[in-house]
Amino acid sequence: TGGDGVMAGALVGDLDGGTVMNASSSGQINVGDYTNTSTGGYSGAFAFAIAGGLVGLSNGQVVNAHSSAAVSGGIANVGGLAGMVVGGSIADSSASGSVTGGLSATPGQAAGVGGLAGYVQFASITNSSATGSATGGDFAPVGGLVGDVLYSTISGSFATGPVGGGAGSSIGGLAGGAASSTISTSYATGEVTQTLAGVDGNPNVAGGFVGDLSGQSSITQSYSSGAVHTVGGSDSGAYTLAGGFAGYVFGSSISNSYSLSPVTSTGAFADTGGFGGYVENSSSIDHVYATGAVSGAGPVAGLVAVLGYSNEPSPVTSLTDSYWDEGTTGQSVGYHITPPAAIGDGVATATAVIGIGGSTGLSPYAAATYANFDFTSAWTLIPGATRPLLSSEYSTTITNAHQLQL
């Protein structure tokens, strides 16, 4: 147990270079809030406390490590294995303990909460996982694997635990927020839930895989299947953004990915889509599909609730070569494009976006239905038995409930 502004881990509080290998931990780790001094592990106007199940702050290597420790903190970067990873790496590692943090935050003070790591910057995570719950407070980025990830890479990793956030939080089954980062061959299956509406200037953002994706980030060969539940804002200044895969996509790309996640929003002020909530500012989504049931009172669509904004920069936001199941999503409309504010303003585009299943006559279980998918290197499908599977997850035998669900 540590106080405000401290760095705490079951094995190491501050891993300054070097390697932690073949290590494990259990028990409980608890820290306090931020301080206004430089004693904590976060540079800026204040220093967050940092807590990890194995390591507090790391800029070294963590390899083949595991923690089952329960980790909690106030306004603190907290993670099941590491609280913060800056300039370091995590490989072949896992966490299974519950993680809770950021329960008394105010706008601008929210710290990351993640099943594996709370905050990751200039770092990499490979072949790693988290199975415990991740719960954050108001305004916090919360993810089943990572709370907040910047200028980093994640590959071959997954999260299965439930994710919860407070008012104005950004939450996702794998990552709460990702900026200027690359994510590939990863998946999230945990339920994602917000029970409070956002506030003006700080809307709710929720996605089955990632909450907020920005800064020319990219995601490929990934999927989500956990249900998304959120609450719409009380007015247009607190518009909730919810998607089966991504809540908000800004200047970033997603390709060769899919979502089975059902999405539900309550309240009038919410964008709710089977794959994405709101996608804008030169973003691109291509070769994706969505199947989860979608319901909400605001703009609702089988794939993307709102595509583009009223004056898109060049290149404009695009949705291409993608599909949604009209029968299982319950939606006959795949997307809504924001009209231009004035003549000549940039407008988002949608090309070869097709509704399948339901009454369309297009079978979700036939490769011919997905005419624009690459079944040579990116996708595979067992005719009459499965929907498209990513090449990175393909197996000749059904070994888990997810494959059976497809």
mmCIF file of C-alpha atoms in Angstrom:
data_model
loop_
_atom_site.group_PDB
_atom_site.id
_atom_site.type_symbol
_atom_site.label_atom_id
_atom_site.label_comp_id
_atom_site.label_asym_id
_atom_site.label_seq_id
_atom_site.Cartn_x
_atom_site.Cartn_y
_atom_site.Cartn_z
ATOM 1 C CA THR A 1 0.000 0.000 0.000
ATOM 2 C CA GLY A 2 1.324 3.424 -0.981
ATOM 3 C CA GLY A 3 0.202 7.029 -0.715
ATOM 4 C CA ASP A 4 -0.273 9.888 -3.163
ATOM 5 C CA GLY A 5 2.154 10.260 -6.066
ATOM 6 C CA VAL A 6 4.017 7.003 -5.356
ATOM 7 C CA MET A 7 5.070 4.174 -7.667
ATOM 8 C CA ALA A 8 4.169 0.710 -6.401
ATOM 9 C CA GLY A 9 4.486 -2.839 -7.700
ATOM 10 C CA ALA A 10 4.532 -6.239 -6.021
ATOM 11 C CA LEU A 11 8.064 -6.832 -7.336
ATOM 12 C CA VAL A 12 9.411 -3.441 -8.466
ATOM 13 C CA GLY A 13 8.092 0.057 -7.978
ATOM 14 C CA ASP A 14 10.299 1.682 -10.657
ATOM 15 C CA LEU A 15 11.950 -0.536 -13.296
ATOM 16 C CA ASP A 16 14.504 1.864 -14.790
ATOM 17 C CA GLY A 17 15.859 -0.234 -17.645
ATOM 18 C CA GLY A 18 16.835 -3.881 -17.287
ATOM 19 C CA THR A 19 14.604 -6.936 -17.563
ATOM 20 C CA VAL A 20 12.044 -8.717 -15.403
ATOM 21 C CA MET A 21 11.708 -12.299 -16.657
ATOM 22 C CA ASN A 22 9.907 -15.447 -15.519
ATOM 23 C CA ALA A 23 8.335 -13.621 -12.580
ATOM 24 C CA SER A 24 4.920 -13.780 -10.923
ATOM 25 C CA SER A 25 3.002 -12.013 -8.179
ATOM 26 C CA SER A 26 -0.245 -12.149 -6.220
ATOM 27 C CA GLY A 27 -1.930 -10.257 -3.381
ATOM 28 C CA GLN A 28 -3.144 -6.650 -3.353
ATOM 29 C CA ILE A 29 -1.576 -3.378 -4.485
ATOM 30 C CA ASN A 30 -3.131 -0.050 -3.522
ATOM 31 C CA VAL A 31 -2.037 3.571 -4.041
ATOM 32 C CA GLY A 32 -3.558 7.014 -3.535
ATOM 33 C CA ASP A 33 -4.019 10.025 -5.808
ATOM 34 C CA TYR A 34 -1.823 12.507 -7.641
ATOM 35 C CA THR A 35 0.420 15.114 -6.065
ATOM 36 C CA ASN A 36 1.498 18.575 -7.212
ATOM 37 C CA THR A 37 5.171 17.721 -6.857
ATOM 38 C CA SER A 38 7.639 15.916 -9.126
ATOM 39 C CA THR A 39 7.845 12.836 -6.912
ATOM 40 C CA GLY A 40 5.343 10.792 -8.926
ATOM 41 C CA GLY A 41 5.851 9.034 -12.230
ATOM 42 C CA TYR A 42 3.947 11.440 -14.484
ATOM 43 C CA SER A 43 5.396 14.700 -15.774
ATOM 44 C CA GLY A 44 3.150 17.704 -15.943
ATOM 45 C CA ALA A 45 1.189 19.941 -13.613
ATOM 46 C CA PHE A 46 0.648 17.032 -11.268
ATOM 47 C CA ALA A 47 2.072 13.565 -10.708
ATOM 48 C CA PHE A 48 -0.235 10.575 -10.698
ATOM 49 C CA ALA A 49 0.348 7.683 -8.373
ATOM 50 C CA ILE A 50 1.270 4.511 -10.299
ATOM 51 C CA ALA A 51 0.464 0.921 -9.390
ATOM 52 C CA GLY A 52 0.972 -2.394 -11.146
ATOM 53 C CA GLY A 53 0.420 -5.979 -10.098
ATOM 54 C CA LEU A 54 4.093 -6.719 -10.754
ATOM 55 C CA VAL A 55 5.785 -3.425 -11.723
ATOM 56 C CA GLY A 56 4.762 0.166 -11.023
ATOM 57 C CA LEU A 57 6.582 2.242 -13.673
ATOM 58 C CA SER A 58 8.635 0.445 -16.330
ATOM 59 C CA ASN A 59 10.941 1.550 -19.105
ATOM 60 C CA GLY A 60 12.597 -1.855 -19.199
ATOM 61 C CA GLN A 61 11.525 -5.241 -20.514
ATOM 62 C CA VAL A 62 8.938 -7.492 -18.890
ATOM 63 C CA VAL A 63 9.026 -11.009 -20.354
ATOM 64 C CA ASN A 64 7.087 -14.169 -19.487
ATOM 65 C CA ALA A 65 5.595 -12.639 -16.364
ATOM 66 C CA HIS A 66 2.214 -13.008 -14.676
ATOM 67 C CA SER A 67 0.270 -11.310 -11.918
ATOM 68 C CA SER A 68 -2.985 -12.271 -10.241
ATOM 69 C CA ALA A 69 -2.795 -9.309 -7.851
ATOM 70 C CA ALA A 70 -5.788 -7.030 -7.364
ATOM 71 C CA VAL A 71 -4.699 -3.435 -8.081
ATOM 72 C CA SER A 72 -6.467 -0.260 -7.023
ATOM 73 C CA GLY A 73 -5.812 3.456 -6.806
ATOM 74 C CA GLY A 74 -7.412 6.849 -6.642
ATOM 75 C CA ILE A 75 -6.389 9.247 -9.413
ATOM 76 C CA ALA A 76 -3.647 6.871 -10.506
ATOM 77 C CA ASN A 77 -2.348 4.967 -13.535
ATOM 78 C CA VAL A 78 -3.119 1.378 -12.588
ATOM 79 C CA GLY A 79 -2.660 -1.923 -14.419
ATOM 80 C CA GLY A 80 -2.914 -5.606 -13.657
ATOM 81 C CA LEU A 81 0.754 -6.146 -14.543
ATOM 82 C CA ALA A 82 2.228 -2.629 -14.893
ATOM 83 C CA GLY A 83 0.878 0.785 -13.974
ATOM 84 C CA MET A 84 2.839 2.666 -16.651
ATOM 85 C CA VAL A 85 5.128 1.511 -19.451
ATOM 86 C CA VAL A 86 7.171 4.292 -21.042
ATOM 87 C CA GLY A 87 9.822 3.330 -23.584
ATOM 88 C CA GLY A 88 9.761 -0.302 -22.486
ATOM 89 C CA SER A 89 8.064 -3.517 -23.568
ATOM 90 C CA ILE A 90 5.838 -6.336 -22.341
ATOM 91 C CA ALA A 91 6.028 -9.726 -24.052
ATOM 92 C CA ASP A 92 4.512 -13.160 -23.442
ATOM 93 C CA SER A 93 2.933 -11.967 -20.200
ATOM 94 C CA SER A 94 -0.486 -11.854 -18.565
ATOM 95 C CA ALA A 95 -2.587 -10.494 -15.724
ATOM 96 C CA SER A 96 -5.733 -11.908 -14.142
ATOM 97 C CA GLY A 97 -6.447 -9.651 -11.158
ATOM 98 C CA SER A 98 -9.116 -6.968 -10.957
ATOM 99 C CA VAL A 99 -8.014 -3.359 -11.566
ATOM 100 C CA THR A 100 -9.772 -0.240 -10.252
ATOM 101 C CA GLY A 101 -8.694 3.403 -10.445
ATOM 102 C CA GLY A 102 -9.495 7.003 -11.195
ATOM 103 C CA LEU A 103 -12.581 7.050 -9.005
ATOM 104 C CA SER A 104 -12.374 10.714 -8.003
ATOM 105 C CA ALA A 105 -11.049 12.313 -11.169
ATOM 106 C CA THR A 106 -12.123 15.621 -12.683
ATOM 107 C CA PRO A 107 -11.626 16.678 -16.331
ATOM 108 C CA GLY A 108 -7.904 16.875 -17.088
ATOM 109 C CA GLN A 109 -6.942 14.676 -14.136
ATOM 110 C CA ALA A 110 -8.032 11.260 -15.408
ATOM 111 C CA ALA A 111 -5.393 8.516 -15.359
ATOM 112 C CA GLY A 112 -5.351 5.243 -17.291
ATOM 113 C CA VAL A 113 -6.862 1.989 -16.024
ATOM 114 C CA GLY A 114 -6.039 -1.266 -17.826
ATOM 115 C CA GLY A 115 -6.291 -4.989 -17.216
ATOM 116 C CA LEU A 116 -2.611 -5.370 -18.150
ATOM 117 C CA ALA A 117 -1.226 -1.792 -18.146
ATOM 118 C CA GLY A 118 -2.778 1.546 -17.253
ATOM 119 C CA TYR A 119 -0.763 3.888 -19.475
ATOM 120 C CA VAL A 120 1.583 2.926 -22.326
ATOM 121 C CA GLN A 121 3.789 5.320 -24.310
ATOM 122 C CA PHE A 122 6.644 4.713 -26.793
ATOM 123 C CA ALA A 123 6.398 1.034 -25.940
ATOM 124 C CA SER A 124 5.313 -2.355 -27.290
ATOM 125 C CA ILE A 125 3.048 -5.144 -26.049
ATOM 126 C CA THR A 126 3.248 -8.526 -27.796
ATOM 127 C CA ASN A 127 1.599 -11.884 -27.185
ATOM 128 C CA SER A 128 0.136 -10.771 -23.881
ATOM 129 C CA SER A 129 -3.266 -10.853 -22.232
ATOM 130 C CA ALA A 130 -5.545 -9.742 -19.414
ATOM 131 C CA THR A 131 -8.548 -11.620 -18.053
ATOM 132 C CA GLY A 132 -9.493 -9.561 -14.993
ATOM 133 C CA SER A 133 -11.978 -6.712 -14.772
ATOM 134 C CA ALA A 134 -10.934 -3.086 -15.369
ATOM 135 C CA THR A 135 -13.024 -0.346 -13.760
ATOM 136 C CA GLY A 136 -12.405 3.401 -13.936
ATOM 137 C CA GLY A 137 -14.140 6.514 -12.719
ATOM 138 C CA ASP A 138 -15.352 9.680 -14.424
ATOM 139 C CA PHE A 139 -13.348 10.896 -17.459
ATOM 140 C CA ALA A 140 -10.893 7.978 -17.279
ATOM 141 C CA PRO A 141 -9.573 5.969 -20.252
ATOM 142 C CA VAL A 142 -10.281 2.334 -19.363
ATOM 143 C CA GLY A 143 -9.407 -0.782 -21.355
ATOM 144 C CA GLY A 144 -9.496 -4.528 -20.873
ATOM 145 C CA LEU A 145 -5.804 -4.674 -21.808
ATOM 146 C CA VAL A 146 -4.575 -1.054 -21.748
ATOM 147 C CA GLY A 147 -6.225 2.124 -20.499
ATOM 148 C CA ASP A 148 -4.399 4.668 -22.648
ATOM 149 C CA VAL A 149 -1.818 3.908 -25.363
ATOM 150 C CA LEU A 150 0.266 6.499 -27.233
ATOM 151 C CA TYR A 151 3.002 6.109 -29.885
ATOM 152 C CA SER A 152 3.087 2.374 -29.260
ATOM 153 C CA THR A 153 2.369 -1.029 -30.815
ATOM 154 C CA ILE A 154 0.186 -3.902 -29.644
ATOM 155 C CA SER A 155 0.153 -7.254 -31.432
ATOM 156 C CA GLY A 156 -0.961 -10.816 -30.803
ATOM 157 C CA SER A 157 -2.721 -9.823 -27.578
ATOM 158 C CA PHE A 158 -6.187 -10.088 -26.056
ATOM 159 C CA ALA A 159 -8.466 -9.119 -23.186
ATOM 160 C CA THR A 160 -11.498 -11.021 -21.892
ATOM 161 C CA GLY A 161 -12.495 -9.219 -18.692
ATOM 162 C CA PRO A 162 -15.402 -6.774 -18.267
ATOM 163 C CA VAL A 163 -14.665 -3.049 -18.597
ATOM 164 C CA GLY A 164 -16.522 -0.243 -16.837
ATOM 165 C CA GLY A 165 -16.213 3.545 -16.821
ATOM 166 C CA GLY A 166 -17.861 6.577 -15.247
ATOM 167 C CA ALA A 167 -19.337 9.745 -16.708
ATOM 168 C CA GLY A 168 -17.319 11.123 -19.624
ATOM 169 C CA SER A 169 -15.021 8.105 -19.733
ATOM 170 C CA SER A 170 -13.474 6.533 -22.843
ATOM 171 C CA ILE A 171 -13.657 2.753 -22.594
ATOM 172 C CA GLY A 172 -12.928 -0.221 -24.814
ATOM 173 C CA GLY A 173 -12.704 -3.982 -24.603
ATOM 174 C CA LEU A 174 -8.982 -3.845 -25.458
ATOM 175 C CA ALA A 175 -8.013 -0.162 -25.112
ATOM 176 C CA GLY A 176 -9.796 2.869 -23.718
ATOM 177 C CA GLY A 177 -7.886 5.252 -25.954
ATOM 178 C CA ALA A 178 -5.197 4.831 -28.615
ATOM 179 C CA ALA A 179 -3.315 7.689 -30.288
ATOM 180 C CA SER A 180 -0.531 7.488 -32.890
ATOM 181 C CA SER A 181 -0.373 3.746 -32.301
ATOM 182 C CA THR A 182 -0.609 0.484 -34.238
ATOM 183 C CA ILE A 183 -2.680 -2.517 -33.119
ATOM 184 C CA SER A 184 -2.789 -5.838 -34.962
ATOM 185 C CA THR A 185 -3.821 -9.494 -34.561
ATOM 186 C CA SER A 186 -5.597 -8.809 -31.269
ATOM 187 C CA TYR A 187 -9.076 -9.274 -29.843
ATOM 188 C CA ALA A 188 -11.408 -8.339 -26.996
ATOM 189 C CA THR A 189 -14.375 -10.336 -25.691
ATOM 190 C CA GLY A 190 -15.267 -8.591 -22.422
ATOM 191 C CA GLU A 191 -18.463 -6.642 -21.801
ATOM 192 C CA VAL A 192 -18.072 -2.834 -21.948
ATOM 193 C CA THR A 193 -20.380 -0.735 -19.750
ATOM 194 C CA GLN A 194 -21.054 2.901 -18.858
ATOM 195 C CA THR A 195 -23.961 3.567 -16.501
ATOM 196 C CA LEU A 196 -23.752 7.376 -16.325
ATOM 197 C CA ALA A 197 -24.149 9.960 -19.081
ATOM 198 C CA GLY A 198 -21.249 12.175 -20.117
ATOM 199 C CA VAL A 199 -21.112 15.888 -19.389
ATOM 200 C CA ASP A 200 -20.729 18.892 -21.677
ATOM 201 C CA GLY A 201 -17.275 18.817 -23.246
ATOM 202 C CA ASN A 202 -16.616 15.302 -21.946
ATOM 203 C CA PRO A 203 -18.925 12.830 -23.709
ATOM 204 C CA ASN A 204 -19.050 9.096 -23.173
ATOM 205 C CA VAL A 205 -17.051 7.083 -25.722
ATOM 206 C CA ALA A 206 -17.396 3.290 -25.801
ATOM 207 C CA GLY A 207 -16.300 0.530 -28.152
ATOM 208 C CA GLY A 208 -16.135 -3.248 -28.015
ATOM 209 C CA PHE A 209 -12.453 -3.084 -29.001
ATOM 210 C CA VAL A 210 -11.320 0.544 -28.587
ATOM 211 C CA GLY A 211 -13.044 3.620 -27.208
ATOM 212 C CA ASP A 212 -11.193 6.514 -28.861
ATOM 213 C CA LEU A 213 -8.828 5.970 -31.838
ATOM 214 C CA SER A 214 -6.897 9.026 -33.048
ATOM 215 C CA GLY A 215 -3.605 10.518 -34.240
ATOM 216 C CA GLN A 216 -3.181 8.420 -37.421
ATOM 217 C CA SER A 217 -3.472 5.186 -35.481
ATOM 218 C CA SER A 218 -4.205 1.947 -37.312
ATOM 219 C CA ILE A 219 -5.875 -1.336 -36.413
ATOM 220 C CA THR A 220 -5.861 -4.494 -38.525
ATOM 221 C CA GLN A 221 -6.612 -8.223 -38.200
ATOM 222 C CA SER A 222 -8.567 -7.721 -34.964
ATOM 223 C CA TYR A 223 -12.057 -8.342 -33.605
ATOM 224 C CA SER A 224 -14.458 -7.720 -30.723
ATOM 225 C CA SER A 225 -17.368 -9.747 -29.369
ATOM 226 C CA GLY A 226 -18.283 -8.302 -25.947
ATOM 227 C CA ALA A 227 -21.548 -6.391 -25.540
ATOM 228 C CA VAL A 228 -21.393 -2.577 -25.333
ATOM 229 C CA HIS A 229 -23.813 -0.710 -23.038
ATOM 230 C CA THR A 230 -23.776 3.056 -22.628
ATOM 231 C CA VAL A 231 -25.895 6.097 -21.776
ATOM 232 C CA GLY A 232 -26.610 9.013 -24.095
ATOM 233 C CA GLY A 233 -25.894 12.561 -23.026
ATOM 234 C CA SER A 234 -28.459 15.037 -21.761
ATOM 235 C CA ASP A 235 -27.780 17.469 -24.633
ATOM 236 C CA SER A 236 -25.719 17.845 -27.814
ATOM 237 C CA GLY A 237 -22.675 18.976 -25.834
ATOM 238 C CA ALA A 238 -22.396 15.544 -24.263
ATOM 239 C CA TYR A 239 -23.082 13.338 -27.281
ATOM 240 C CA THR A 240 -22.273 9.693 -26.556
ATOM 241 C CA LEU A 241 -20.277 7.845 -29.247
ATOM 242 C CA ALA A 242 -20.707 4.063 -29.224
ATOM 243 C CA GLY A 243 -19.677 1.302 -31.608
ATOM 244 C CA GLY A 244 -19.389 -2.457 -31.590
ATOM 245 C CA PHE A 245 -15.701 -2.110 -32.431
ATOM 246 C CA ALA A 246 -14.794 1.594 -31.986
ATOM 247 C CA GLY A 247 -16.650 4.450 -30.352
ATOM 248 C CA TYR A 248 -14.823 7.359 -32.024
ATOM 249 C CA VAL A 249 -12.330 7.308 -34.887
ATOM 250 C CA PHE A 250 -10.470 10.536 -35.688
ATOM 251 C CA GLY A 251 -7.835 10.690 -38.429
ATOM 252 C CA SER A 252 -7.126 6.956 -38.188
ATOM 253 C CA SER A 253 -7.740 3.671 -40.008
ATOM 254 C CA ILE A 254 -9.256 0.242 -39.346
ATOM 255 C CA SER A 255 -9.045 -2.608 -41.846
ATOM 256 C CA ASN A 256 -9.629 -6.361 -42.070
ATOM 257 C CA SER A 257 -11.430 -6.500 -38.732
ATOM 258 C CA TYR A 258 -14.899 -7.332 -37.465
ATOM 259 C CA SER A 259 -17.300 -6.953 -34.569
ATOM 260 C CA LEU A 260 -19.845 -9.395 -33.183
ATOM 261 C CA SER A 261 -20.582 -7.018 -30.300
ATOM 262 C CA PRO A 262 -24.186 -5.972 -29.634
ATOM 263 C CA VAL A 263 -24.434 -2.241 -28.894
ATOM 264 C CA THR A 264 -27.067 -0.497 -26.788
ATOM 265 C CA SER A 265 -27.366 3.180 -25.895
ATOM 266 C CA THR A 266 -30.114 4.845 -23.881
ATOM 267 C CA GLY A 267 -31.001 8.515 -24.126
ATOM 268 C CA ALA A 268 -31.510 10.684 -27.203
ATOM 269 C CA PHE A 269 -28.025 12.112 -27.640
ATOM 270 C CA ALA A 270 -25.957 9.169 -28.857
ATOM 271 C CA ASP A 271 -24.396 7.918 -32.100
ATOM 272 C CA THR A 272 -24.681 4.117 -32.085
ATOM 273 C CA GLY A 273 -23.229 1.838 -34.758
ATOM 274 C CA GLY A 274 -22.620 -1.878 -35.138
ATOM 275 C CA PHE A 275 -18.957 -1.228 -35.936
ATOM 276 C CA GLY A 276 -18.277 2.470 -35.278
ATOM 277 C CA GLY A 277 -20.063 5.316 -33.517
ATOM 278 C CA TYR A 278 -18.574 8.445 -35.128
ATOM 279 C CA VAL A 279 -15.818 8.327 -37.762
ATOM 280 C CA GLU A 280 -14.318 11.562 -39.099
ATOM 281 C CA ASN A 281 -11.359 13.740 -40.165
ATOM 282 C CA SER A 282 -9.741 11.730 -42.989
ATOM 283 C CA SER A 283 -10.322 8.391 -41.300
ATOM 284 C CA SER A 284 -10.712 5.204 -43.318
ATOM 285 C CA ILE A 285 -12.525 1.968 -42.545
ATOM 286 C CA ASP A 286 -12.309 -0.849 -45.057
ATOM 287 C CA HIS A 287 -12.891 -4.593 -45.314
ATOM 288 C CA VAL A 288 -14.803 -4.917 -42.045
ATOM 289 C CA TYR A 289 -18.120 -6.415 -41.003
ATOM 290 C CA ALA A 290 -20.530 -6.209 -38.062
ATOM 291 C CA THR A 291 -23.209 -8.585 -36.783
ATOM 292 C CA GLY A 292 -24.244 -7.469 -33.274
ATOM 293 C CA ALA A 293 -27.723 -6.144 -32.498
ATOM 294 C CA VAL A 294 -27.797 -2.318 -32.454
ATOM 295 C CA SER A 295 -30.289 -0.181 -30.563
ATOM 296 C CA GLY A 296 -30.452 3.474 -29.548
ATOM 297 C CA ALA A 297 -32.586 6.587 -29.777
ATOM 298 C CA GLY A 298 -30.129 8.804 -31.673
ATOM 299 C CA PRO A 299 -28.527 8.100 -35.096
ATOM 300 C CA VAL A 300 -28.299 4.302 -35.371
ATOM 301 C CA ALA A 301 -26.754 2.170 -38.132
ATOM 302 C CA GLY A 302 -25.592 -1.363 -38.833
ATOM 303 C CA LEU A 303 -21.980 -0.282 -39.463
ATOM 304 C CA VAL A 304 -21.195 3.391 -38.722
ATOM 305 C CA ALA A 305 -23.715 5.695 -37.052
ATOM 306 C CA VAL A 306 -22.171 8.932 -38.340
ATOM 307 C CA LEU A 307 -19.581 9.079 -41.115
ATOM 308 C CA GLY A 308 -17.597 12.296 -41.602
ATOM 309 C CA TYR A 309 -18.296 15.833 -40.465
ATOM 310 C CA SER A 310 -19.612 18.881 -42.294
ATOM 311 C CA ASN A 311 -16.322 19.932 -43.938
ATOM 312 C CA GLU A 312 -13.981 16.964 -44.296
ATOM 313 C CA PRO A 313 -10.293 17.661 -45.064
ATOM 314 C CA SER A 314 -8.662 15.866 -47.986
ATOM 315 C CA PRO A 315 -8.614 12.901 -48.193
ATOM 316 C CA VAL A 316 -12.170 12.695 -46.917
ATOM 317 C CA THR A 317 -13.279 10.027 -44.471
ATOM 318 C CA SER A 318 -14.194 6.797 -46.248
ATOM 319 C CA LEU A 319 -16.031 3.536 -45.581
ATOM 320 C CA THR A 320 -15.193 0.901 -48.191
ATOM 321 C CA ASP A 321 -15.754 -2.764 -49.048
ATOM 322 C CA SER A 322 -17.617 -3.516 -45.827
ATOM 323 C CA TYR A 323 -20.712 -5.410 -44.711
ATOM 324 C CA TRP A 324 -23.309 -5.567 -41.982
ATOM 325 C CA ASP A 325 -25.856 -8.289 -41.249
ATOM 326 C CA GLU A 326 -29.290 -6.699 -41.531
ATOM 327 C CA GLY A 327 -30.922 -9.633 -39.777
ATOM 328 C CA THR A 328 -28.747 -9.819 -36.650
ATOM 329 C CA THR A 329 -28.046 -6.074 -36.282
ATOM 330 C CA GLY A 330 -31.717 -5.260 -36.752
ATOM 331 C CA GLN A 331 -30.687 -2.366 -39.014
ATOM 332 C CA SER A 332 -31.531 -1.833 -42.686
ATOM 333 C CA VAL A 333 -29.286 1.257 -42.890
ATOM 334 C CA GLY A 334 -25.523 0.778 -42.752
ATOM 335 C CA TYR A 335 -24.332 4.359 -42.202
ATOM 336 C CA HIS A 336 -25.277 8.038 -42.124
ATOM 337 C CA ILE A 337 -23.078 10.580 -43.931
ATOM 338 C CA THR A 338 -22.890 14.089 -42.467
ATOM 339 C CA PRO A 339 -23.996 16.597 -45.134
ATOM 340 C CA PRO A 340 -21.635 19.463 -46.070
ATOM 341 C CA ALA A 341 -21.930 22.757 -44.231
ATOM 342 C CA ALA A 342 -21.622 24.683 -47.516
ATOM 343 C CA ILE A 343 -21.281 24.044 -51.227
ATOM 344 C CA GLY A 344 -17.795 22.737 -51.983
ATOM 345 C CA ASP A 345 -17.104 21.431 -48.493
ATOM 346 C CA GLY A 346 -15.597 17.943 -48.233
ATOM 347 C CA VAL A 347 -18.048 15.055 -47.728
ATOM 348 C CA ALA A 348 -17.289 11.537 -46.517
ATOM 349 C CA THR A 349 -17.726 8.652 -48.955
ATOM 350 C CA ALA A 350 -19.116 5.125 -48.717
ATOM 351 C CA THR A 351 -18.236 2.638 -51.481
ATOM 352 C CA ALA A 352 -19.293 -1.004 -51.810
ATOM 353 C CA VAL A 353 -20.951 -1.042 -48.376
ATOM 354 C CA ILE A 354 -23.488 -3.852 -48.443
ATOM 355 C CA GLY A 355 -26.193 -5.189 -46.150
ATOM 356 C CA ILE A 356 -26.343 -8.989 -45.983
ATOM 357 C CA GLY A 357 -28.419 -11.621 -44.171
ATOM 358 C CA GLY A 358 -31.973 -10.910 -43.092
ATOM 359 C CA SER A 359 -34.224 -10.493 -46.120
ATOM 360 C CA THR A 360 -31.392 -9.539 -48.495
ATOM 361 C CA GLY A 361 -30.918 -13.030 -49.881
ATOM 362 C CA LEU A 362 -27.150 -12.805 -49.277
ATOM 363 C CA SER A 363 -25.908 -15.585 -47.004
ATOM 364 C CA PRO A 364 -23.504 -14.513 -44.215
ATOM 365 C CA TYR A 365 -21.899 -17.966 -44.541
ATOM 366 C CA ALA A 366 -20.855 -17.818 -48.208
ATOM 367 C CA ALA A 367 -17.558 -16.389 -49.448
ATOM 368 C CA ALA A 368 -19.299 -15.037 -52.556
ATOM 369 C CA THR A 369 -21.288 -12.659 -50.315
ATOM 370 C CA TYR A 370 -18.078 -10.891 -49.298
ATOM 371 C CA ALA A 371 -16.933 -10.254 -52.859
ATOM 372 C CA ASN A 372 -14.411 -7.600 -51.876
ATOM 373 C CA PHE A 373 -12.681 -9.566 -49.090
ATOM 374 C CA ASP A 374 -9.269 -11.106 -49.736
ATOM 375 C CA PHE A 375 -9.743 -14.802 -48.950
ATOM 376 C CA THR A 376 -6.178 -15.547 -50.057
ATOM 377 C CA SER A 377 -4.212 -13.799 -47.319
ATOM 378 C CA ALA A 378 -6.486 -11.741 -45.030
ATOM 379 C CA TRP A 379 -9.616 -13.860 -44.479
ATOM 380 C CA THR A 380 -10.875 -17.430 -44.550
ATOM 381 C CA LEU A 381 -14.339 -18.996 -44.371
ATOM 382 C CA ILE A 382 -15.795 -22.487 -44.076
ATOM 383 C CA PRO A 383 -18.686 -22.441 -46.576
ATOM 384 C CA GLY A 384 -22.076 -22.854 -44.941
ATOM 385 C CA ALA A 385 -20.527 -23.124 -41.479
ATOM 386 C CA THR A 386 -18.827 -19.868 -40.481
ATOM 387 C CA ARG A 387 -18.765 -16.179 -41.140
ATOM 388 C CA PRO A 388 -15.374 -14.831 -42.313
ATOM 389 C CA LEU A 389 -12.499 -15.586 -39.956
ATOM 390 C CA LEU A 390 -9.304 -13.557 -39.877
ATOM 391 C CA SER A 391 -6.316 -15.393 -41.283
ATOM 392 C CA SER A 392 -4.511 -14.628 -38.030
ATOM 393 C CA GLU A 393 -7.107 -16.559 -35.967
ATOM 394 C CA TYR A 394 -7.889 -19.411 -38.336
ATOM 395 C CA SER A 395 -7.829 -22.969 -37.001
ATOM 396 C CA THR A 396 -8.800 -26.246 -38.648
ATOM 397 C CA THR A 397 -10.812 -27.193 -35.559
ATOM 398 C CA ILE A 398 -13.268 -25.263 -33.355
ATOM 399 C CA THR A 399 -11.549 -24.850 -29.989
ATOM 400 C CA ASN A 400 -13.514 -22.064 -28.283
ATOM 401 C CA ALA A 401 -16.972 -20.521 -27.965
ATOM 402 C CA HIS A 402 -16.040 -17.605 -30.208
ATOM 403 C CA GLN A 403 -15.272 -19.817 -33.192
ATOM 404 C CA LEU A 404 -18.542 -21.661 -32.603
ATOM 405 C CA GLN A 405 -20.391 -18.334 -32.459
ATOM 406 C CA LEU A 406 -19.113 -17.443 -35.927
#
